[in-house]
Every structure is written in structure tokens, then in C-alpha cells.
mmCIF file of C-alpha atoms and ligand atoms in Angstrom:
data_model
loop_
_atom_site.group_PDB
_atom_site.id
_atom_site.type_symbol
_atom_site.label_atom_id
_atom_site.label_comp_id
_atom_site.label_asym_id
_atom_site.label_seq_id
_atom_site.Cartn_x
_atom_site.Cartn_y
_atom_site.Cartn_z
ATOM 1 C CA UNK A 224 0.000 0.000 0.000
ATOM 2 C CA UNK A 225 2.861 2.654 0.859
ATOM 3 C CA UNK A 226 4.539 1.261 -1.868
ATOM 4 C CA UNK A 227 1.777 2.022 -4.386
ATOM 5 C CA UNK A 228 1.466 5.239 -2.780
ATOM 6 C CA UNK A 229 4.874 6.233 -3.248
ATOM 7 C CA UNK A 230 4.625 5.138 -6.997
ATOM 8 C CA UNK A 231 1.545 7.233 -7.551
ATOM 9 C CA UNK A 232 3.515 10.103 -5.417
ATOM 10 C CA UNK A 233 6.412 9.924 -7.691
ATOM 11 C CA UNK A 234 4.284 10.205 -10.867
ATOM 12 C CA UNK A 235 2.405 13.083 -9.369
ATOM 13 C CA UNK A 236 5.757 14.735 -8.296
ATOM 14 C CA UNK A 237 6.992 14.227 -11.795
ATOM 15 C CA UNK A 238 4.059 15.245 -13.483
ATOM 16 C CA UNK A 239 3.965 18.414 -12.059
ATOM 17 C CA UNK A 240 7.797 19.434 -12.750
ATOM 18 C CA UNK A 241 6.592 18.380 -16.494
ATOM 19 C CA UNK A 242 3.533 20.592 -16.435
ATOM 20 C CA UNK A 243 5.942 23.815 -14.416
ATOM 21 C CA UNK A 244 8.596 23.388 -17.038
ATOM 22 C CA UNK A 245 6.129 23.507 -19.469
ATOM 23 C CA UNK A 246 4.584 25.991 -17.597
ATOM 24 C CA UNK A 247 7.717 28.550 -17.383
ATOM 25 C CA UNK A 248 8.777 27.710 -20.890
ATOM 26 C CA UNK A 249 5.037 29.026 -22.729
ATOM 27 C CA UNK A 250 5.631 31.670 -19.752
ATOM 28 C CA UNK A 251 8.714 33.001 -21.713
ATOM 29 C CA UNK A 252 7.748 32.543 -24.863
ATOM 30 C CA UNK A 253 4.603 35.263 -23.650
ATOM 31 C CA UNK A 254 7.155 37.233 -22.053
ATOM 32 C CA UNK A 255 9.332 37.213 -25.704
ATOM 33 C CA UNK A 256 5.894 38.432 -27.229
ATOM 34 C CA UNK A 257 5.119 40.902 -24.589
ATOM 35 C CA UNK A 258 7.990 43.316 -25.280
ATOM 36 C CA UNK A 259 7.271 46.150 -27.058
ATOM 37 C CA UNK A 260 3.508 45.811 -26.200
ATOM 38 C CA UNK A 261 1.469 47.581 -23.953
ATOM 39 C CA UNK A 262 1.465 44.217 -22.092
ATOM 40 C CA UNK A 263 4.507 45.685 -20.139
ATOM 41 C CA UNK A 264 4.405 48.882 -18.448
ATOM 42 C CA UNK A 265 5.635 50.815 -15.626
ATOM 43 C CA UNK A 266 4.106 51.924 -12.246
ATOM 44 C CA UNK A 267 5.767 54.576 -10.344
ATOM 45 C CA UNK A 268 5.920 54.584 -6.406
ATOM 46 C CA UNK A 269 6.667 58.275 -4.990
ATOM 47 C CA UNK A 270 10.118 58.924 -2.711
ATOM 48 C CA UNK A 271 9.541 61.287 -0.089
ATOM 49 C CA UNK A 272 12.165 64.010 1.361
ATOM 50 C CA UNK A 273 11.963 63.520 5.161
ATOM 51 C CA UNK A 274 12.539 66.793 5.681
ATOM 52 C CA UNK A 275 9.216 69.098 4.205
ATOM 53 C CA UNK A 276 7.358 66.183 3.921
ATOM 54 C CA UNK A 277 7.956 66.315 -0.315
ATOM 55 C CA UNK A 278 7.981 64.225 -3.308
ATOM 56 C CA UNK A 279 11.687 64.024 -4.646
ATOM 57 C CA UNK A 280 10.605 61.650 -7.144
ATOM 58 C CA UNK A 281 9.601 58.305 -8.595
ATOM 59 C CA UNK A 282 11.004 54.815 -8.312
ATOM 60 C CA UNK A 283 9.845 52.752 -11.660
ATOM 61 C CA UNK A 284 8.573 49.174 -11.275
ATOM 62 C CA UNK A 285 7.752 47.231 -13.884
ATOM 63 C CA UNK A 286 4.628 45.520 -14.467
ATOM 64 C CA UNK A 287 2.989 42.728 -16.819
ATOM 65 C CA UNK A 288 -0.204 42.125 -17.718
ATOM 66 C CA UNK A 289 -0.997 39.078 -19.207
ATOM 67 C CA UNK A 290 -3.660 38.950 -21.514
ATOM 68 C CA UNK A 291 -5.137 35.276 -19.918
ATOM 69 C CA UNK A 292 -3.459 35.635 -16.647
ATOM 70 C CA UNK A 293 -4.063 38.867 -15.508
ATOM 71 C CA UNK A 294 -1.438 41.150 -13.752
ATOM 72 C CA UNK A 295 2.133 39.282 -13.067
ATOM 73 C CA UNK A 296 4.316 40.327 -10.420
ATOM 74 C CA UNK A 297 8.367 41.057 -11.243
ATOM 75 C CA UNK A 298 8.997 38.513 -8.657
ATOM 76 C CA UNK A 299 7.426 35.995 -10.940
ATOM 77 C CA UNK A 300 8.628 36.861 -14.568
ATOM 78 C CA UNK A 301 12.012 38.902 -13.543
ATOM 79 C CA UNK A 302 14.287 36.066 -12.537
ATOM 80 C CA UNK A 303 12.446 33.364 -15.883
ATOM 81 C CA UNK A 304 14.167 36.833 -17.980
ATOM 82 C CA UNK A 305 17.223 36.501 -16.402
ATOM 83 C CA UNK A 306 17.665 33.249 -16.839
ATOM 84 C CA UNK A 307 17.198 33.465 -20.215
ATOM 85 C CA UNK A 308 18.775 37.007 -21.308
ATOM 86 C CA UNK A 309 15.451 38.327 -22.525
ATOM 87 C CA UNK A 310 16.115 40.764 -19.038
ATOM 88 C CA UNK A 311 18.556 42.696 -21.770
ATOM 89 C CA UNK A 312 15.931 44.007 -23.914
ATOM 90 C CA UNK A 313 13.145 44.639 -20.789
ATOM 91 C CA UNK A 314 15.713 46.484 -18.801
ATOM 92 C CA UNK A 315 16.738 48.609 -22.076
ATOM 93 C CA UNK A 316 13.001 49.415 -22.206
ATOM 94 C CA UNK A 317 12.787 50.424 -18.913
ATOM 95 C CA UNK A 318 15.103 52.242 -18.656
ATOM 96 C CA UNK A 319 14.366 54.063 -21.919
ATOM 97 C CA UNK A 320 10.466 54.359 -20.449
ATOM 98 C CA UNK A 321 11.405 55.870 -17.343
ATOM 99 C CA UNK A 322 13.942 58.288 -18.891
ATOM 100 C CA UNK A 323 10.533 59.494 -21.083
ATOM 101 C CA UNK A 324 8.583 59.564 -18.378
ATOM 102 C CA UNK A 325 10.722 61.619 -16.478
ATOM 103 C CA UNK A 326 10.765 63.925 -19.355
ATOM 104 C CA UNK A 327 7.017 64.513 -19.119
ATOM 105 C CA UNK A 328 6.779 65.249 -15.562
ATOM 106 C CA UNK A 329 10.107 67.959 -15.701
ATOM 107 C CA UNK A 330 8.348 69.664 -18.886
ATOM 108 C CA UNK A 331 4.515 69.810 -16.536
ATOM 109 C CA UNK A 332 7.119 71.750 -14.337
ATOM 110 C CA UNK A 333 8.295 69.004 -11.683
ATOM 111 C CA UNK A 334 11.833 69.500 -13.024
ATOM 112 C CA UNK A 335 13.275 68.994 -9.499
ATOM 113 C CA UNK A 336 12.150 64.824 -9.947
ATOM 114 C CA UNK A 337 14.383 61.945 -10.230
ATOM 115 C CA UNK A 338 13.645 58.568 -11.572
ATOM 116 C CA UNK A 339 14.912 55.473 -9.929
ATOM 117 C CA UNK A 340 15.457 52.331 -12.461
ATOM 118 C CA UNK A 341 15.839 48.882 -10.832
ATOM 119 C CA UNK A 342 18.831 46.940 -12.875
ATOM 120 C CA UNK A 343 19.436 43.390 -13.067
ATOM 121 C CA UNK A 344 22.799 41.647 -12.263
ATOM 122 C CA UNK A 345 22.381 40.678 -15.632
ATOM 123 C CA UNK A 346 22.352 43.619 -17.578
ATOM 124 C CA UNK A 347 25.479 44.851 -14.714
ATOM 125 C CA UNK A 348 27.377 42.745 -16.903
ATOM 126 C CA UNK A 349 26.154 44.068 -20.656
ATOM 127 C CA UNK A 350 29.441 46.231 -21.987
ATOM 128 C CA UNK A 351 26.703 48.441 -23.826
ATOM 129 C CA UNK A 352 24.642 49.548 -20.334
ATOM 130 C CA UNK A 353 26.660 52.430 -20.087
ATOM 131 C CA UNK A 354 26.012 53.659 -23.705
ATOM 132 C CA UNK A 355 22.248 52.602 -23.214
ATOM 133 C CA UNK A 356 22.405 54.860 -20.348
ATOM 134 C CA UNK A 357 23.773 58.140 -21.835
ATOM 135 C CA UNK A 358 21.900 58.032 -24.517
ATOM 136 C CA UNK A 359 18.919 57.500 -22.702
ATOM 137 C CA UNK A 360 19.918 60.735 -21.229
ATOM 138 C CA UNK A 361 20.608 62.182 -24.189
ATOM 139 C CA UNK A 362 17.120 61.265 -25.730
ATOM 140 C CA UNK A 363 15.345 62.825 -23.414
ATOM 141 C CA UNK A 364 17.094 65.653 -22.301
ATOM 142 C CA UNK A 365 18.052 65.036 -18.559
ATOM 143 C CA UNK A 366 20.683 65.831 -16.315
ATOM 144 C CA UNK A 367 22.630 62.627 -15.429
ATOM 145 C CA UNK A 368 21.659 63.262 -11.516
ATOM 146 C CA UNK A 369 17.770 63.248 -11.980
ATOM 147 C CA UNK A 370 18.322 59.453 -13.021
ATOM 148 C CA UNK A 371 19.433 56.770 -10.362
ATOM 149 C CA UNK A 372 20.159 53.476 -11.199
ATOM 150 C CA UNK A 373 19.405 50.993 -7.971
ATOM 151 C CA UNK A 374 21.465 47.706 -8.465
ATOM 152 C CA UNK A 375 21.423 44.841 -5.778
ATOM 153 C CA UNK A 376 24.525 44.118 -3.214
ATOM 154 C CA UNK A 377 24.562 40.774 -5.097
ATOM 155 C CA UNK A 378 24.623 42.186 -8.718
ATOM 156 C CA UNK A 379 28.010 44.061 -7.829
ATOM 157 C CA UNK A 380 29.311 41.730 -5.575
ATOM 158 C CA UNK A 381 29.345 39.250 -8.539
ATOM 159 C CA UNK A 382 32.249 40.398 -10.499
ATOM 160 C CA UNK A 383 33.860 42.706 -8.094
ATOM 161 C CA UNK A 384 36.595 44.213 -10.282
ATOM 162 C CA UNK A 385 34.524 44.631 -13.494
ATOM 163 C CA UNK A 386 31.325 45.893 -11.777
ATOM 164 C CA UNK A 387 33.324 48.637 -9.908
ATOM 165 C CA UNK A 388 34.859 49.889 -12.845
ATOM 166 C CA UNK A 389 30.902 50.176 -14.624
ATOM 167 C CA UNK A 390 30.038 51.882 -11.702
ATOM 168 C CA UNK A 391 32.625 54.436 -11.619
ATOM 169 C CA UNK A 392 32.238 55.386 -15.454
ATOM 170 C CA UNK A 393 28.371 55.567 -14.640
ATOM 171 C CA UNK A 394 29.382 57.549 -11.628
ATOM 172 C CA UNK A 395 31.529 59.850 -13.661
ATOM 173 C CA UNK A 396 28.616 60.841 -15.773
ATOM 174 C CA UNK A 397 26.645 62.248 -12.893
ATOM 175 C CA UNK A 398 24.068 59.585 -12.332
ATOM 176 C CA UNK A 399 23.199 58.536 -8.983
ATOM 177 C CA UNK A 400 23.744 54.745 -7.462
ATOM 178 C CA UNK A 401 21.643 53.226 -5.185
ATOM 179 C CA UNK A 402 22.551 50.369 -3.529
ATOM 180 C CA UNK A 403 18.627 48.680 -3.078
ATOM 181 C CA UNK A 404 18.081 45.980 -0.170
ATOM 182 C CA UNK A 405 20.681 47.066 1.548
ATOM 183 C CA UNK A 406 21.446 44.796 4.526
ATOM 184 C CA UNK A 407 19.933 41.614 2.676
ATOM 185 C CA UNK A 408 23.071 40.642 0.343
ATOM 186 C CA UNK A 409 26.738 39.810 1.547
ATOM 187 C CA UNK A 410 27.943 43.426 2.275
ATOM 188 C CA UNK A 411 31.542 43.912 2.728
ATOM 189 C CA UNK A 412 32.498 47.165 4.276
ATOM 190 C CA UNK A 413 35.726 47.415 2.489
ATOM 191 C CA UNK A 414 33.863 47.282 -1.206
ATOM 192 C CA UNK A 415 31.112 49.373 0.305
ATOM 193 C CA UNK A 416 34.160 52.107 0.740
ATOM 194 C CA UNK A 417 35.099 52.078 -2.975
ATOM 195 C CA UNK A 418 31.514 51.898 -4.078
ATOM 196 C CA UNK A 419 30.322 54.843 -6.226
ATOM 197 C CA UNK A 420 27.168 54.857 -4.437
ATOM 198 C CA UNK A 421 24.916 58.090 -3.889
ATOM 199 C CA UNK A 422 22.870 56.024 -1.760
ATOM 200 C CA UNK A 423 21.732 53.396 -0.021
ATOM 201 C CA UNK A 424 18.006 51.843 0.341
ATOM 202 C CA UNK A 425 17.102 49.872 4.075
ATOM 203 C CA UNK A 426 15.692 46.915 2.776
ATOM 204 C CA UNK A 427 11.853 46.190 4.145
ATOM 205 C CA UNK A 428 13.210 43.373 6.507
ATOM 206 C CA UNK A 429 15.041 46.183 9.036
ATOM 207 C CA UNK A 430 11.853 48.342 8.572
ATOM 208 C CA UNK A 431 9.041 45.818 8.959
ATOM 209 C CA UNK A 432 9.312 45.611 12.874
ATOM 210 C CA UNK A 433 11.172 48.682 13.924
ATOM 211 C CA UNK A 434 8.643 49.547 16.787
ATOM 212 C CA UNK A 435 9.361 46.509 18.239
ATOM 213 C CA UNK A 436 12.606 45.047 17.829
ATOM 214 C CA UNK A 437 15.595 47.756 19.325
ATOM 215 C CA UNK A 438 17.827 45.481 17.397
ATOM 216 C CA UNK A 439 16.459 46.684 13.902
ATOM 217 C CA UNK A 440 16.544 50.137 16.073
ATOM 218 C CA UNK A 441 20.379 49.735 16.247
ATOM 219 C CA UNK A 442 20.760 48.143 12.848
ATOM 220 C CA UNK A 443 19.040 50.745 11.046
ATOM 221 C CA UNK A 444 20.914 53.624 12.681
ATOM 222 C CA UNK A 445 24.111 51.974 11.866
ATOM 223 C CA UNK A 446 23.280 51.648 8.304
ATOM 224 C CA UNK A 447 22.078 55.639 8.255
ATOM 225 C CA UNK A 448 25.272 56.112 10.636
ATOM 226 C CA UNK A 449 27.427 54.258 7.904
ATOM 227 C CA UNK A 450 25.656 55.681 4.939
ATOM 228 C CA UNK A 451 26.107 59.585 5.950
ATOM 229 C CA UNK A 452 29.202 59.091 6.689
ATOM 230 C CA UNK A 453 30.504 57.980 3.336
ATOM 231 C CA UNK A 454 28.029 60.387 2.260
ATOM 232 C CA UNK A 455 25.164 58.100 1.097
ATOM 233 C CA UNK A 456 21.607 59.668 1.227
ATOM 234 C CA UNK A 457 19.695 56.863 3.261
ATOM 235 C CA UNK A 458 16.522 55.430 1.898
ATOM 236 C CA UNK A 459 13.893 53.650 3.867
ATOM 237 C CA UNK A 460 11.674 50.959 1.590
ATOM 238 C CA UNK A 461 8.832 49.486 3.230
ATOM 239 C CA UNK A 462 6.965 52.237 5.743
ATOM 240 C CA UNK A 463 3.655 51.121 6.061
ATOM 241 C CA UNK A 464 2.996 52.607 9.543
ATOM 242 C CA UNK A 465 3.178 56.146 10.894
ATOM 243 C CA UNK A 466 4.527 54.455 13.726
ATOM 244 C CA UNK A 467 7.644 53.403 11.269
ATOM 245 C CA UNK A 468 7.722 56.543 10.008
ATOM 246 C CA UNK A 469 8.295 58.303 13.596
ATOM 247 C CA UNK A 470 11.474 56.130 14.136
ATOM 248 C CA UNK A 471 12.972 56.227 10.714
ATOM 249 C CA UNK A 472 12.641 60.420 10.943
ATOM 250 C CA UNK A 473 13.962 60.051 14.040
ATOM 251 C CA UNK A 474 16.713 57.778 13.037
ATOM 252 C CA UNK A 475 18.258 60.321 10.973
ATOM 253 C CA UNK A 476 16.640 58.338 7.218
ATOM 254 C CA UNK A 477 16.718 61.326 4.452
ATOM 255 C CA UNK A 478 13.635 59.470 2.595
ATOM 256 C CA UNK A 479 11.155 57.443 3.209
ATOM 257 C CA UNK A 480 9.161 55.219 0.398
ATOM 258 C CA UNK A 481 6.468 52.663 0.965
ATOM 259 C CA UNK A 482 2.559 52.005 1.328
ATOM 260 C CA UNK A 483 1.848 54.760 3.866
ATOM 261 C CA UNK A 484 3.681 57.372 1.448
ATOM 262 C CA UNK A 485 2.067 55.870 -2.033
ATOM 263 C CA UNK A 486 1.733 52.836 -3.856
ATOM 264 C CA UNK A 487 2.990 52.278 -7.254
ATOM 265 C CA UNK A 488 0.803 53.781 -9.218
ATOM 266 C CA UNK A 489 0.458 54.614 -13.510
ATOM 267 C CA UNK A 490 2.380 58.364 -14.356
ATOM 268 C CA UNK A 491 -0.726 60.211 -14.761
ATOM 269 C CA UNK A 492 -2.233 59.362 -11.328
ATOM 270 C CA UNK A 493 1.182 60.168 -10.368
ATOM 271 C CA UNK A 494 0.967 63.519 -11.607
ATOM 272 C CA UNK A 495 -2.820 64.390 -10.681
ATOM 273 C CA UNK A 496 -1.701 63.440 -7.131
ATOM 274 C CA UNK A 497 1.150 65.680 -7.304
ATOM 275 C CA UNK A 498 -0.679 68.603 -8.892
ATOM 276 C CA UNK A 499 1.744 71.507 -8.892
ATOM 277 C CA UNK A 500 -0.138 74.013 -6.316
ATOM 278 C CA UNK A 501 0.921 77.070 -8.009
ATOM 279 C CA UNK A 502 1.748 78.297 -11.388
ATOM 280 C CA UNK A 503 4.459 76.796 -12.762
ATOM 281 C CA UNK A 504 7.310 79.966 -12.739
ATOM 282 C CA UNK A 505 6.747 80.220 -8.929
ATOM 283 C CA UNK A 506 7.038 76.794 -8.190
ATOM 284 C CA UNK A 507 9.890 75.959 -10.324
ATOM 285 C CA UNK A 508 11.578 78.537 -8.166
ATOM 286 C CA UNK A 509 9.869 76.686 -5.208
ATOM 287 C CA UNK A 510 11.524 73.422 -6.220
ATOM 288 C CA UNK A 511 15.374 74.919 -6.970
ATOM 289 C CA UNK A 512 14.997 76.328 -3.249
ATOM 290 C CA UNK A 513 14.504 72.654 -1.968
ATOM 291 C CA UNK A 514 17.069 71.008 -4.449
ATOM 292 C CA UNK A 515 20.220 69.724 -2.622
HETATM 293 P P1 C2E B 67 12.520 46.543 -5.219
HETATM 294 O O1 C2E B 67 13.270 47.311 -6.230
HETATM 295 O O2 C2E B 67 13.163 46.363 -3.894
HETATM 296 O O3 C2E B 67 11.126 47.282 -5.100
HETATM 297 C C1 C2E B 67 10.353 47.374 -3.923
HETATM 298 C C2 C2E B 67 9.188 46.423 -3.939
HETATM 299 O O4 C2E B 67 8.436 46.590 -2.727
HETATM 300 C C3 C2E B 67 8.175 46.678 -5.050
HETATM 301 O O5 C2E B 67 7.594 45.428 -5.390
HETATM 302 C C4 C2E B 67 7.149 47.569 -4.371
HETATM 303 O O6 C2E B 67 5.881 47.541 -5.004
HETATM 304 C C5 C2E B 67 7.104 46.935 -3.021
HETATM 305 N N1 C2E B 67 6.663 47.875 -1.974
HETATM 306 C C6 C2E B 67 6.744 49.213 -1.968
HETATM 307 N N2 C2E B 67 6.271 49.733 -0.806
HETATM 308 C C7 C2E B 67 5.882 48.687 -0.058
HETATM 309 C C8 C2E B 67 5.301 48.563 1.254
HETATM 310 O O7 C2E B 67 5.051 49.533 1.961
HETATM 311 N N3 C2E B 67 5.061 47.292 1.691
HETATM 312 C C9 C2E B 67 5.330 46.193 0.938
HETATM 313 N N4 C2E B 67 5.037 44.999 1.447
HETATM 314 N N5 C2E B 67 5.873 46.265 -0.305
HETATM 315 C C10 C2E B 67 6.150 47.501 -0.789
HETATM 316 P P2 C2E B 67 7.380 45.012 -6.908
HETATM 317 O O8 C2E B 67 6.909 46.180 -7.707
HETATM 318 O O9 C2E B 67 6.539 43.771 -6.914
HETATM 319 O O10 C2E B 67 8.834 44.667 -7.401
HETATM 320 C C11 C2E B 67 9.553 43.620 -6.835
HETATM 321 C C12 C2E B 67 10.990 43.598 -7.292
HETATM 322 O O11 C2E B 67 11.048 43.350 -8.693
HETATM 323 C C13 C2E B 67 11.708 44.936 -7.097
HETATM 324 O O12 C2E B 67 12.158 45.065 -5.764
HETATM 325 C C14 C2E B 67 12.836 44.787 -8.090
HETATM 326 O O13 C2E B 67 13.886 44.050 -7.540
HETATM 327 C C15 C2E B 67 12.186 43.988 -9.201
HETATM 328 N N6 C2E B 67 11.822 44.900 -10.302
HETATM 329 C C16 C2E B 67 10.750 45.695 -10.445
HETATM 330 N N7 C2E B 67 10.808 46.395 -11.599
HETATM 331 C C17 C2E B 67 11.966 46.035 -12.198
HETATM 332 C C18 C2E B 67 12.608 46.417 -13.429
HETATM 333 O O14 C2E B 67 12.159 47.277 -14.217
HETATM 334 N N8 C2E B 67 13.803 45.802 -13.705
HETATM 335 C C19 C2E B 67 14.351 44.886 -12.855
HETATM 336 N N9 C2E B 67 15.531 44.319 -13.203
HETATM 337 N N10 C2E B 67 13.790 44.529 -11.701
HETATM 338 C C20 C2E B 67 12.602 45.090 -11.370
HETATM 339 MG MG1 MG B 68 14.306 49.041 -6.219
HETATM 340 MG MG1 MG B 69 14.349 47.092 -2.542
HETATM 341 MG MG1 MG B 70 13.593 43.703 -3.767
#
């Protein structure tokens, strides 16, 4: 009887790695067919300036909609276009999206805004990413620091020597460098030192329980602690509660991004829900007062 069981196990078991491979497989072959459809698409999540409370711009996150399985999360789709290289041509999109998008929002009169682009280890290692970049730039008419690229502690811990160079030529063209989930990869101080970055972005995991745990107290002020020191802006990802909020404020964070703030949302909600207050010459002033 247990032996029969095991036997019918094993053929379920192997039956459904047929039907996931199978599964992942037509998934990338919808993916392949996706690009350069309205399938994909970007949603924008706001970044907050701690201090006055303002939007200092808009981190892009992609999005699929699939046209028999609805809306598709990165987490499911990302790492199937990694594997496969088809991450290349998304990412170039992307990045070439939120570049346009950017340019939209500076010409309503939010020309103080920055656009954050999430890159893939993947494309890290692509010898035309830096040319992709500066001419997305050039395209759309933006100064290097309104774009920031966030890359993972694990995409440029991969190929230490090679990545840091990248970073420094993207560095040396003004764009900003996020290091995103910081705290979650295999940090080593000593790269962190000769890292590029402009900043750094707590990953959700130190923020989730802050009002409880004083350990993610002390980590987080370490990391800010850390960060300002070697001149990093901090970034906290995650705030859902005000009661997050209060501590990470208080903690010394620069901005704050997360739920409570704004969910990602499509550019022209964005915008409405950023309405420029005033006519555009006086705020444009307005915004070069606040710009750092
Ligand atoms: P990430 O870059 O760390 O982005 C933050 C994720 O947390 C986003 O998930 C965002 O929607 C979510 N989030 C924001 N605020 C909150 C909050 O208050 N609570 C909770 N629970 N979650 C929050 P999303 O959009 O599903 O993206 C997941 C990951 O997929 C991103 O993590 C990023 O690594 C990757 N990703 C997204 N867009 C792109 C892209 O264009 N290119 C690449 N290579 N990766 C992307
Ligand atoms: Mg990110
Ligand atoms: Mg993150
Ligand atoms: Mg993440």
C-alpha cells in the first residue's frame, strides 16, 4: 500500500515538474511576445524628502499584464528573464520608459524629480549599459543626476573588479547609485568604501518591525550612521505605519518610500496626485529652493 502510494507520489511529483517546465517555458515565450507591447508597463511609487514632507521623485517598477493571466508580479517573470537574457531588452526598455517619463513630468514643471530604475545583475554585466544609459539621457534631455540606477549588493558583488569599474564610469557621468536591499546581500564594508554609491536603500526586513525590535533600532541607525558618513543619502523601503515613520525620521533616514507614502501607481495618477499648487514659474523657483 505505501509502496503504491509512493509510486503514484512519484508520478504526481513528476508530473507536475513536467507541467511547471512547461509551464515557465510558454511563460517566456509570452514574455518574448510581450515586449514592445502595452502588455509591459511601468508603475511609479513616490520617494519622499523627510525633511518638508515632499515628493523628490519616482522609483519605476515594472509591471505585466498578461492577456489570460491577468497582472504578473516582477517577482514571478524577472528572474524566468534573467535566466534566459530576454532581461537585456526589458531592462533597455525600462530604462528608456522611465527616462521618457521623467521627461514629461520635468516639462509639466516638476523638473526637481528623479527617476529610480531597478537593474538586473544581468544587464550589470552588458558592456553596452553604459552607452544605453547616456543616450537614454541624451534622448530625453536630462541631467545625469535626476536618473538613479538601484542595483542589488549581489549584482556588484558578482564580479567585483569589473562591476566597480561600470560603476565608476556611470558615476563619472553624474548619475546617482543606489545600492537597493541594503542589509539583505553579503555586504563587505571594504567594497562598500570604494563603491560609487549616492545612496543606499534599508531593505523592508530592518523596517518591517522597527517599533518593536531595538535590534532593527540599532541596525538601522548603523546603516544611516554608515551611509552619511561615506556620504550616502539613506533610503527607507517598506513604511507602512506612521509608527515606522516616527522612528525612521527620528533615526536620521533622508527618505522614506512605501505604502503609507504611495503605492505604485500609472504616471498620470502620479501627476494628478502631485498637482503643482501654483503656477508653474513660482514653483519651479519653489523646487530649486529645496534642491540639494
Ligand atoms: P525593489 O526594487 O526592492 O522594489 C520594492 C518592492 O516593494 C516593489 O515590489 C514595491 O511595489 C514593493 N513595496 C513598496 N512599498 C511597499 C510597502 O510599503 N510594503 C510592501 N510589502 N511592499 C512595498 P514590486 O513592484 O513587486 O517589485 C519587486 C521587485 O522586482 C523589485 O524590488 C525589483 O527588484 C524587481 N523589479 C521591479 N521592476 C523592475 C525592473 O524594471 N527591472 C528589474 N531588473 N527589476 C525590477
Ligand atoms: Mg528598487
Ligand atoms: Mg528594494
Ligand atoms: Mg527587492
Amino acid at each position: 500500500q505505501a509502496k503504491e502510494a509512493g509510486r503514484n507520489a512519484y508520478v504526481r511529483f513528476a508530473d507536475w515538474m513536467n507541467d511547471s517546465a512547461e509551464q515557465q517555458f510558454q511563460l517566456l515565450a509570452d514574455l518574448r511576445r510581450a515586449i514592445g507591447t502595452e502588455q509591459l508597463f511601468l508603475h511609479y511609487q513616490p520617494k519622499t524628502r523627510v525633511a518638508g514632507q515632499s515628493v523628490s521623485g519616482a522609483e519605476a517598477l515594472i509591471r505585466w499584464r498578461h492577456p489570460q493571466q491577468g497582472l504578473i508580479p516582477p517577482d514571478r517573470f524577472i528572474r524566468l528573464a534573467e535566466r534566459s537574457g530576454v532581461i537585456n531588452d526589458i531592462g533597455r526598455w525600462a530604462l528608456n520608459e522611465a527616462c521618457r517619463q521623467l521627461r514629461v513630468w520635468h516639462d509639466a514643471g516638476h523638473d526637481g524629480w528623479t527617476v529610480s530604475v531597478n537593474l538586473s545583475p544581468i544587464q550589470f554585466a552588458s558592456p553596452t549599459l553604459l552607452h544605453e544609459v547616456r543616450e537614454a539621457l541624451k534622448t530625453h534631455h536630462l541631467q545625469p543626476r535626476r536618473l538613479i540606477l538601484e542595483i542589488t549588493e549581489s549584482a556588484v558583488m558578482r564580479d567585483t573588479e569589473a562591476s566597480l569599474t561600470l560603476l565608476q564610469a556611470m558615476a563619472a557621468l553624474g548619475v546617482g547609485i543606489s545600492i537597493d536591499d541594503f542589509g539583505t546581500g553579503y555586504s563587505s564594508l571594504l567594497y562598500l568604501k570604494r563603491l560609487p554609491a549616492t545612496e543606499i536603500k534599508i531593505d523592508h526586513a530592518f523596517v518591517r518591525d522597527l517599533e518593536n525590535s531595538s535590534e532593527d533600532v540599532v541596525i538601522v541607525s548603523a546603516i544611516v550612521a554608515l551611509g552619511h558618513a561615506l556620504d550616502m543619502d539613506i533610503v527607507a523601503e517598506g513604511v507602512e505605519t506612521a509608527g515606522q515613520r516616527a522612528y525612521l525620521e527620528r533615526l536620521g533616514c533622508d527618505y522614506l518610500q512605501g505604502y503609507l507614502l504611495g503605492r505604485p501607481m500609472d504616471p498620470e495618477r502620479f501627476m494628478q496626485l502631485h498637482d503643482l499648487p501654483r503656477p508653474r514659474v513660482e514653483v519651479a523657483a519653489g523646487w530649486k529652493a529645496h534642491a540639494r
